[in-house]
Short mmCIF file of C-alpha atoms and ligand atoms in Angstrom, two decimals:
data_model
loop_
_atom_site.label_atom_id
_atom_site.label_comp_id
_atom_site.label_asym_id
_atom_site.label_seq_id
_atom_site.Cartn_x
_atom_site.Cartn_y
_atom_site.Cartn_z
CA MET A 1 -9.34 18.93 -10.10
CA ASN A 2 -5.28 19.89 -9.39
CA ALA A 3 -3.42 19.80 -12.40
CA ILE A 4 -0.88 17.51 -11.67
CA SER A 5 1.83 20.11 -11.51
CA ASP A 6 0.04 21.62 -8.92
CA ILE A 7 0.79 18.85 -6.44
CA ALA A 8 3.31 19.17 -3.75
CA PRO A 9 6.15 16.51 -4.47
CA PRO A 10 6.19 14.33 -1.23
CA GLN A 11 8.80 15.86 1.20
CA VAL A 12 11.07 13.56 3.05
CA ASP A 13 11.64 14.05 6.67
CA LEU A 14 14.04 11.56 7.36
CA GLU A 15 16.76 10.09 5.20
CA LEU A 16 18.91 7.49 5.94
CA ARG A 17 22.19 7.59 3.78
CA GLY A 18 24.43 4.56 3.45
CA ILE A 19 24.19 3.97 7.41
CA ALA A 20 26.68 1.16 8.45
CA LYS A 21 27.16 -0.15 12.08
CA SER A 22 29.86 -2.74 12.99
CA PHE A 23 30.38 -3.94 16.54
CA GLY A 24 33.97 -5.05 16.20
CA ASP A 25 34.03 -7.17 13.49
CA PHE A 26 30.63 -8.42 13.36
CA VAL A 27 28.62 -6.31 11.34
CA ALA A 28 25.12 -5.14 12.32
CA LEU A 29 23.68 -2.88 9.13
CA GLU A 30 25.35 -2.78 5.78
CA ARG A 31 24.69 0.40 4.21
CA VAL A 32 20.99 1.21 5.07
CA ASP A 33 19.41 3.88 2.67
CA LEU A 34 16.00 4.61 3.36
CA ALA A 35 13.76 7.84 3.08
CA ILE A 36 10.63 8.39 4.83
CA GLU A 37 8.00 11.19 3.68
CA ARG A 38 6.37 13.78 6.04
CA GLY A 39 3.24 11.83 7.74
CA GLU A 40 4.42 8.58 7.02
CA PHE A 41 3.72 5.63 9.04
CA VAL A 42 6.83 3.42 8.92
CA ALA A 43 7.25 -0.10 10.06
CA ILE A 44 10.81 -1.87 10.28
CA MET A 45 10.02 -5.48 10.55
CA GLY A 46 12.47 -8.52 10.62
CA PRO A 47 13.99 -11.65 12.62
CA SER A 48 15.37 -10.99 15.83
CA GLY A 49 19.07 -9.79 15.63
CA CYS A 50 18.65 -8.35 12.20
CA GLY A 51 19.49 -4.47 13.34
CA LYS A 52 15.93 -3.18 13.72
CA THR A 53 16.65 -1.67 16.96
CA THR A 54 20.47 -0.32 16.00
CA LEU A 55 18.96 1.22 13.29
CA LEU A 56 16.35 2.67 15.49
CA ARG A 57 18.73 3.95 17.87
CA ILE A 58 21.39 5.60 15.55
CA VAL A 59 18.19 7.87 14.21
CA ALA A 60 17.78 8.77 18.20
CA GLY A 61 21.27 9.57 18.42
CA LEU A 62 21.54 7.03 21.15
CA GLU A 63 24.23 4.84 19.12
CA SER A 64 27.22 5.60 16.98
CA MET A 65 27.50 5.08 13.16
CA SER A 66 30.40 3.57 11.77
CA SER A 67 29.44 5.62 8.15
CA GLY A 68 26.72 6.85 6.51
CA GLN A 69 24.61 9.97 7.06
CA LEU A 70 21.40 10.65 8.54
CA LEU A 71 19.07 13.68 7.16
CA LEU A 72 16.01 15.14 9.19
CA ARG A 73 14.01 17.34 7.33
CA GLY A 74 17.15 17.99 5.22
CA GLN A 75 19.51 18.79 7.79
CA ASP A 76 22.27 16.76 8.50
CA ILE A 77 21.83 15.53 11.66
CA SER A 78 24.97 12.37 11.84
CA ALA A 79 27.10 14.32 14.20
CA LEU A 80 24.33 16.14 16.64
CA PRO A 81 23.73 14.52 20.17
CA VAL A 82 21.14 12.96 21.56
CA HIS A 83 19.28 16.22 23.00
CA LYS A 84 19.89 18.42 20.53
CA ARG A 85 17.86 16.34 18.10
CA SER A 86 14.12 16.48 16.80
CA THR A 87 13.66 13.00 17.54
CA ARG A 88 12.30 11.16 20.35
CA LEU A 89 12.48 7.13 21.24
CA VAL A 90 9.62 4.96 22.64
CA TRP A 91 10.62 2.04 24.76
CA GLN A 92 9.42 -1.72 24.32
CA ASN A 93 9.62 -1.00 28.78
CA PHE A 94 8.15 2.24 28.43
CA ALA A 95 11.23 3.25 30.82
CA LEU A 96 8.69 5.94 33.09
CA PHE A 97 9.49 6.77 36.19
CA PRO A 98 7.65 5.33 39.09
CA HIS A 99 7.81 8.27 42.01
CA LEU A 100 6.71 11.06 39.43
CA ASN A 101 2.74 11.22 38.59
CA VAL A 102 1.48 10.78 35.15
CA ARG A 103 1.88 15.15 34.83
CA GLN A 104 5.82 15.10 36.10
CA ASN A 105 6.24 12.28 33.17
CA ILE A 106 4.53 13.99 30.37
CA ALA A 107 6.30 17.22 31.41
CA PHE A 108 10.08 15.44 32.29
CA GLY A 109 11.13 16.80 28.89
CA LEU A 110 10.07 20.20 29.52
CA THR A 111 10.91 20.91 32.73
CA LEU A 112 14.74 19.58 32.15
CA ARG A 113 14.52 22.62 29.47
CA ARG A 114 13.51 24.97 31.82
CA HIS A 115 10.12 26.02 29.99
CA ASP A 116 7.94 28.64 32.08
CA LYS A 117 5.52 26.56 34.31
CA ALA A 118 2.31 27.72 33.28
CA LYS A 119 3.37 26.78 29.42
CA VAL A 120 4.61 23.12 30.47
CA LYS A 121 0.97 22.77 32.31
CA ALA A 122 -0.95 23.99 28.98
CA LYS A 123 1.05 22.03 27.06
CA VAL A 124 0.92 18.77 29.30
CA ASP A 125 -2.62 19.21 29.76
CA GLU A 126 -2.88 19.32 25.67
CA ILE A 127 -1.22 16.28 25.09
CA ALA A 128 -2.69 14.31 28.04
CA ASP A 129 -6.05 14.81 25.74
CA LEU A 130 -4.81 13.85 22.91
CA VAL A 131 -3.97 10.58 24.11
CA GLN A 132 -6.84 10.54 26.57
CA LEU A 133 -4.96 10.31 29.65
CA GLY A 134 -6.79 14.20 30.95
CA GLN A 135 -8.26 12.34 33.85
CA PHE A 136 -5.06 10.31 35.26
CA LEU A 137 -2.62 13.15 35.41
CA ASP A 138 -2.32 12.80 39.67
CA ARG A 139 -2.22 9.08 39.43
CA ARG A 140 1.53 7.57 40.36
CA ILE A 141 2.57 5.04 37.67
CA GLY A 142 1.86 2.23 39.81
CA GLN A 143 -1.49 3.01 39.73
CA LEU A 144 -2.16 2.86 35.45
CA SER A 145 -3.08 -0.53 33.37
CA GLY A 146 -0.69 -1.05 30.60
CA GLY A 147 -2.15 0.52 28.16
CA GLN A 148 -2.33 3.52 30.13
CA LYS A 149 1.38 3.38 31.07
CA GLN A 150 1.94 3.29 27.05
CA ARG A 151 -0.14 6.23 26.17
CA VAL A 152 2.29 8.21 29.02
CA ALA A 153 5.50 6.84 27.05
CA ILE A 154 3.88 8.16 23.85
CA ALA A 155 2.82 11.33 25.82
CA ARG A 156 5.99 12.13 27.53
CA ALA A 157 7.96 11.82 23.52
CA LEU A 158 5.54 14.13 22.12
CA VAL A 159 5.28 17.01 24.69
CA THR A 160 8.46 17.93 23.19
CA GLU A 161 6.93 18.28 19.88
CA PRO A 162 9.43 15.98 17.98
CA GLU A 163 9.77 15.98 14.03
CA ILE A 164 9.65 12.08 14.41
CA LEU A 165 8.56 10.02 16.68
CA LEU A 166 10.45 6.85 16.64
CA LEU A 167 9.02 3.44 18.50
CA ASP A 168 10.81 0.15 19.68
CA GLU A 169 8.10 -2.32 19.79
CA PRO A 170 6.03 -0.09 22.31
CA LEU A 171 3.54 -2.83 22.31
CA SER A 172 5.05 -5.80 23.24
CA ALA A 173 4.63 -5.62 27.04
CA LEU A 174 0.70 -5.35 26.18
CA ASP A 175 -1.82 -8.62 26.34
CA ALA A 176 -2.72 -9.71 23.02
CA HIS A 177 -6.22 -8.11 23.13
CA LEU A 178 -4.87 -4.41 24.32
CA ARG A 179 -2.39 -4.85 21.87
CA ILE A 180 -5.01 -5.03 18.71
CA ARG A 181 -6.75 -2.11 20.43
CA MET A 182 -3.96 0.58 20.81
CA GLN A 183 -2.79 -0.54 17.30
CA SER A 184 -5.75 1.46 15.76
CA GLU A 185 -5.22 4.17 18.52
CA MET A 186 -1.89 4.54 17.58
CA LYS A 187 -2.11 5.04 14.00
CA ARG A 188 -5.18 7.67 14.63
CA LEU A 189 -2.95 9.43 17.18
CA GLN A 190 -0.10 9.27 14.15
CA GLN A 191 -2.68 11.07 11.57
CA ARG A 192 -3.91 13.49 14.05
CA LEU A 193 -0.50 14.34 14.47
CA GLY A 194 0.37 14.49 11.08
CA ILE A 195 3.96 13.49 12.12
CA SER A 196 6.11 10.74 11.16
CA PHE A 197 6.44 7.95 13.12
CA LEU A 198 9.23 4.94 12.67
CA TYR A 199 8.27 1.69 14.43
CA VAL A 200 9.98 -1.68 15.31
CA THR A 201 8.24 -4.39 15.46
CA HIS A 202 8.64 -8.57 15.60
CA ASN A 203 5.17 -8.85 14.87
CA GLN A 204 4.12 -8.89 11.18
CA SER A 205 0.06 -8.14 11.57
CA GLU A 206 1.15 -5.16 13.87
CA ALA A 207 3.64 -3.87 10.72
CA PHE A 208 0.57 -4.20 8.05
CA SER A 209 -2.23 -3.47 9.75
CA MET A 210 -0.56 0.57 10.93
CA ALA A 211 2.05 0.91 8.33
CA ASP A 212 2.17 3.08 5.11
CA ARG A 213 5.21 1.52 4.52
CA VAL A 214 7.12 -1.61 5.50
CA VAL A 215 10.69 -2.43 5.67
CA VAL A 216 12.01 -5.94 5.77
CA MET A 217 15.42 -6.27 6.85
CA ASN A 218 17.76 -9.23 6.87
CA ARG A 219 20.78 -9.12 8.58
CA GLY A 220 21.37 -5.49 8.38
CA ARG A 221 19.99 -4.69 5.35
CA ILE A 222 16.81 -3.90 3.79
CA GLU A 223 15.54 -6.28 1.67
CA GLN A 224 12.35 -4.76 0.39
CA TYR A 225 10.62 -1.15 0.96
CA GLY A 226 6.77 -0.78 0.19
CA PRO A 227 3.39 -0.64 0.88
CA PRO A 228 1.93 -4.02 3.32
CA GLU A 229 -0.04 -4.89 0.44
CA GLU A 230 3.15 -5.12 -2.55
CA ILE A 231 5.43 -6.83 0.59
CA TYR A 232 2.46 -9.24 0.71
CA THR A 233 1.85 -10.28 -2.68
CA GLN A 234 5.07 -9.00 -4.58
CA PRO A 235 8.02 -10.22 -2.55
CA LYS A 236 11.02 -8.96 -4.26
CA THR A 237 13.58 -11.77 -2.34
CA HIS A 238 13.71 -15.14 -1.57
CA PHE A 239 14.07 -14.01 2.17
CA VAL A 240 10.82 -11.78 2.41
CA ALA A 241 8.95 -14.52 0.36
CA GLU A 242 9.83 -16.93 3.31
CA PHE A 243 9.31 -14.65 6.04
CA VAL A 244 6.03 -12.76 5.28
CA GLY A 245 2.73 -14.31 4.61
CA SER A 246 2.25 -17.24 4.08
CA ASN A 247 3.69 -18.54 1.09
CA ASN A 248 4.82 -21.83 -0.92
CA ILE A 249 8.20 -21.87 -2.56
CA PHE A 250 8.82 -23.76 -5.64
CA ASP A 251 12.29 -24.21 -7.03
CA GLY A 252 12.99 -25.63 -10.58
CA LYS A 253 14.53 -24.92 -13.65
CA VAL A 254 12.65 -22.64 -16.66
CA VAL A 255 11.80 -25.83 -19.77
CA ASP A 256 9.91 -23.15 -21.99
CA VAL A 257 8.82 -19.54 -22.55
CA GLU A 258 5.85 -19.29 -24.86
CA GLY A 259 2.50 -17.52 -25.13
CA GLY A 260 3.42 -15.47 -21.94
CA LEU A 261 4.21 -18.17 -19.70
CA ILE A 262 7.29 -19.50 -18.29
CA LYS A 263 7.23 -22.79 -17.61
CA VAL A 264 9.02 -24.55 -14.83
CA GLN A 265 10.40 -28.16 -13.91
CA CYS A 266 9.75 -28.30 -10.21
CA ALA A 267 10.49 -31.55 -8.41
CA ASP A 268 6.87 -32.86 -8.32
CA ALA A 269 5.57 -31.10 -11.60
CA VAL A 270 5.52 -28.63 -14.32
CA ILE A 271 4.20 -24.79 -12.98
CA SER A 272 3.43 -21.96 -15.33
CA ALA A 273 3.75 -18.29 -14.41
CA ALA A 274 3.16 -15.36 -16.46
CA ALA A 275 6.42 -14.21 -18.10
CA GLY A 276 6.33 -10.72 -17.46
CA GLU A 277 8.59 -8.42 -19.50
CA ARG A 278 11.98 -9.85 -19.13
CA PRO A 279 11.43 -13.51 -18.79
CA PRO A 280 14.61 -15.86 -17.52
CA GLY A 281 15.72 -17.88 -20.46
CA LYS A 282 15.29 -21.79 -20.80
CA GLY A 283 17.52 -23.59 -18.65
CA SER A 284 17.58 -20.69 -15.97
CA THR A 285 17.24 -21.46 -12.13
CA VAL A 286 14.22 -19.76 -10.62
CA SER A 287 11.68 -20.15 -7.56
CA LEU A 288 8.20 -19.60 -7.84
CA VAL A 289 6.35 -18.17 -5.02
CA VAL A 290 2.65 -18.64 -4.49
CA GLN A 291 0.59 -17.44 -1.34
CA ALA A 292 -1.26 -20.03 0.47
CA ASP A 293 -4.60 -18.33 0.27
CA LYS A 294 -3.85 -18.44 -3.98
CA ILE A 295 -4.32 -22.46 -3.84
CA GLY A 296 -7.71 -24.31 -4.41
CA SER A 297 -8.25 -27.76 -3.96
CA LYS A 298 -10.33 -29.84 -7.14
CA PRO A 299 -11.15 -33.71 -6.80
CA ALA A 300 -8.66 -35.53 -8.37
CA GLY A 301 -8.67 -36.03 -12.08
CA THR A 302 -9.46 -32.15 -12.61
CA VAL A 303 -7.75 -30.34 -15.81
CA ALA A 304 -6.31 -27.02 -14.30
CA GLU A 305 -3.16 -24.89 -15.38
CA ASN A 306 -1.32 -25.35 -12.66
CA SER A 307 -1.61 -28.46 -10.54
CA LEU A 308 -0.31 -30.54 -8.10
CA ASN A 309 -0.75 -33.69 -6.36
CA ALA A 310 -0.23 -33.93 -2.39
CA VAL A 311 -1.45 -35.66 0.98
CA LEU A 312 -2.99 -34.39 3.76
CA SER A 313 -0.75 -34.10 6.70
CA GLY A 314 -2.51 -31.62 9.30
CA ARG A 315 -4.84 -29.15 9.61
CA GLU A 316 -5.29 -25.78 11.69
CA PHE A 317 -8.49 -24.76 12.30
CA THR A 318 -8.33 -20.76 12.85
CA GLY A 319 -12.11 -19.73 13.61
CA SER A 320 -12.46 -17.94 10.19
CA GLN A 321 -9.51 -19.93 8.43
CA VAL A 322 -8.41 -23.52 8.00
CA ILE A 323 -4.38 -24.14 7.37
CA TYR A 324 -4.27 -27.22 5.33
CA HIS A 325 -0.58 -28.91 5.29
CA LEU A 326 0.36 -31.03 2.46
CA GLU A 327 3.19 -33.21 1.37
CA THR A 328 4.32 -33.75 -2.38
CA ALA A 329 5.96 -37.01 -3.56
CA ALA A 330 9.15 -35.71 -3.66
CA GLY A 331 8.56 -34.11 0.19
CA VAL A 332 8.00 -30.77 -1.16
CA GLU A 333 5.79 -29.31 1.91
CA VAL A 334 2.54 -27.06 0.52
CA LYS A 335 0.20 -24.74 2.80
CA MET A 336 -2.57 -23.97 1.68
CA VAL A 337 -5.19 -21.73 3.46
CA ALA A 338 -9.41 -22.14 2.69
CA GLN A 339 -11.41 -19.26 4.31
CA GLU A 340 -14.16 -22.07 5.17
CA PRO A 341 -13.72 -25.86 6.29
CA PHE A 342 -14.73 -27.65 3.08
CA SER A 343 -18.45 -28.84 3.58
CA GLN A 344 -19.54 -32.28 4.89
CA THR A 345 -19.31 -33.97 1.40
CA GLU A 346 -15.59 -32.79 0.60
CA ARG A 347 -14.70 -33.31 4.40
CA THR A 348 -10.62 -33.84 4.50
CA ALA A 349 -8.98 -36.46 6.63
CA ILE A 350 -5.22 -36.70 7.32
CA ASN A 351 -3.24 -38.78 4.49
CA MET A 352 -6.02 -38.01 1.69
CA ALA A 353 -4.81 -37.58 -1.63
CA MET A 354 -5.75 -33.71 -2.71
CA GLN A 355 -5.31 -31.88 -6.34
CA LEU A 356 -4.29 -28.74 -5.37
CA TYR A 357 -4.45 -25.62 -8.38
CA TRP A 358 -3.87 -22.31 -8.73
CA SER A 359 -3.64 -19.64 -11.41
CA PRO A 360 -0.11 -18.81 -13.24
CA GLY A 361 -0.82 -14.98 -12.93
CA ASP A 362 -0.71 -15.72 -8.68
CA THR A 363 2.82 -16.95 -9.17
CA VAL A 364 5.62 -14.93 -8.39
CA VAL A 365 8.90 -15.61 -10.11
CA LEU A 366 12.30 -14.97 -8.23
CA ARG A 367 15.53 -15.46 -10.13
CA PRO A 368 18.78 -15.38 -8.55
CA GLY A 369 20.19 -12.32 -8.04
CA ILE A 370 22.14 -10.25 -5.82
CA VAL A 371 20.72 -8.34 -3.41
CA PRO A 372 22.28 -4.55 -2.92
CA GLY A 373 24.63 -5.12 -0.13
CA VAL A 374 24.90 -8.80 0.42
CA GLU A 375 28.22 -8.91 -1.59
CA ASN A 376 30.24 -9.16 1.20
CA ILE A 377 28.06 -11.57 3.48
CA PRO A 378 28.87 -15.26 3.02
CA GLY A 379 25.86 -16.61 1.32
CA GLY A 380 24.73 -13.69 0.58
CA ARG A 381 23.26 -14.60 -2.34
CA SER A 382 19.69 -14.36 -3.03
CA TYR A 383 16.81 -14.62 -5.03
CA VAL A 384 15.27 -11.65 -6.37
CA ALA A 385 11.80 -10.66 -8.31
CA LEU A 386 11.95 -10.70 -11.94
CA GLY A 387 12.18 -6.77 -13.18
CA ALA A 388 13.54 -6.20 -9.50
P1 LIG B 401 15.75 -8.19 18.39
O1 LIG B 401 14.46 -8.10 17.59
O2 LIG B 401 15.92 -9.44 18.76
O3 LIG B 401 15.27 -6.96 19.32
P2 LIG B 401 17.51 -6.33 16.57
O4 LIG B 401 16.69 -6.69 14.90
O5 LIG B 401 16.71 -5.17 17.18
O6 LIG B 401 16.55 -7.97 17.35
P3 LIG B 401 19.36 -5.34 17.32
O7 LIG B 401 19.64 -5.10 18.95
O8 LIG B 401 19.69 -4.29 16.45
O9 LIG B 401 18.66 -6.46 16.59
O10 LIG B 401 20.82 -5.99 16.92
C1 LIG B 401 21.60 -6.48 15.85
C2 LIG B 401 23.15 -6.97 15.97
O11 LIG B 401 24.03 -6.26 16.28
C3 LIG B 401 22.83 -8.31 17.32
O12 LIG B 401 23.19 -9.77 16.54
C4 LIG B 401 23.10 -8.07 18.15
O13 LIG B 401 23.76 -9.42 19.19
C5 LIG B 401 24.61 -7.10 17.99
N1 LIG B 401 24.62 -6.05 18.68
C6 LIG B 401 23.67 -5.31 19.40
N2 LIG B 401 24.15 -3.86 19.97
C7 LIG B 401 25.54 -4.80 20.17
C8 LIG B 401 26.57 -4.17 20.88
N3 LIG B 401 26.14 -3.00 21.74
N4 LIG B 401 27.86 -4.63 20.68
C9 LIG B 401 28.07 -5.88 20.05
N5 LIG B 401 27.32 -6.05 19.40
C10 LIG B 401 25.82 -5.59 19.49
#
């Protein structure tokens, strides 16, 4: 077994230092800092207009930045034109040349660079095999399926051996079924190549299923960066809690801190949460986040640590899960996800009263704070996790 000192520290592939971008008066990116380690699959997600594509285009060299610095494997590439960067961008709409066949499309970047013909052929054959296009090399683009076109776009980007591959919603043009199949293909390909992928997507399940780490962006800044499980179970800000997963958020004031728990007076009940190392003091305003799948239901009158009375207002059966929509007396909407429908004896009906419960340990506490980079945005005050 290796001694700790023998383990090489992770090498940073791409480093974004204080990247900012304004279009006239409009601030599209606010001092974005990000480090991507070699061989990492990083997904950027966030609502429409939050700056994902702008960030990717800046890394690709297709958009200038207003300020900041961009390092690729330690080299400052901030001023390098697009064709001199060893980054490649795969587009949402593939952007293939319809008048060229698959081989010519894949070879395009190499022929532009006037490489030796035999070398170009060998390289195209190698990449085509890698993305399983070997048998389609003579076909026209119009004769390919959506998934095959998508692979041509990736092969065309890979043929020039980029140090990092940038992908802007590359699966969005595919139907849902193919999209899921391509997700695992994409992940396998990235692992075989061992190069970093920086992948922009709207789609949470896509980001979570493929990425080693996920960047959640909001209004031109990064709200959280971490492994998918951490983003899902430990949202650091109010925005991430609302945007990711299926969370319930209860706002309230701390009324007691005792025995490792904080007690928070919320609209309908006093809710307990694990206090953590630096609990907020009495009187502090906090938001409590509880994942919908951490909430259960008990017969009325059952004593539980955290319980809340609510009335069932809707039910969605999704096959493996049922999502229950409920409302408390104070009008707070609550979501509960159950892995299987209740049994016949527990059958639910709209408007029935239910008692919900969950563990204080499953309650994430957010307190008002300033997310770095938000100070200049009107209303930029946010809620951040304890200890964040
Ligand atoms: P989507 O998910 O909808 O593609 P996005 O997160 O990729 O959105 P961007 O395309 O990066 O968002 O755009 C960020 C913001 O910058 C948007 O408000 C957009 O209108 C604005 N923007 C982008 N390009 C320009 C431009 N050339 N001129 C002016 N504003 C721009």
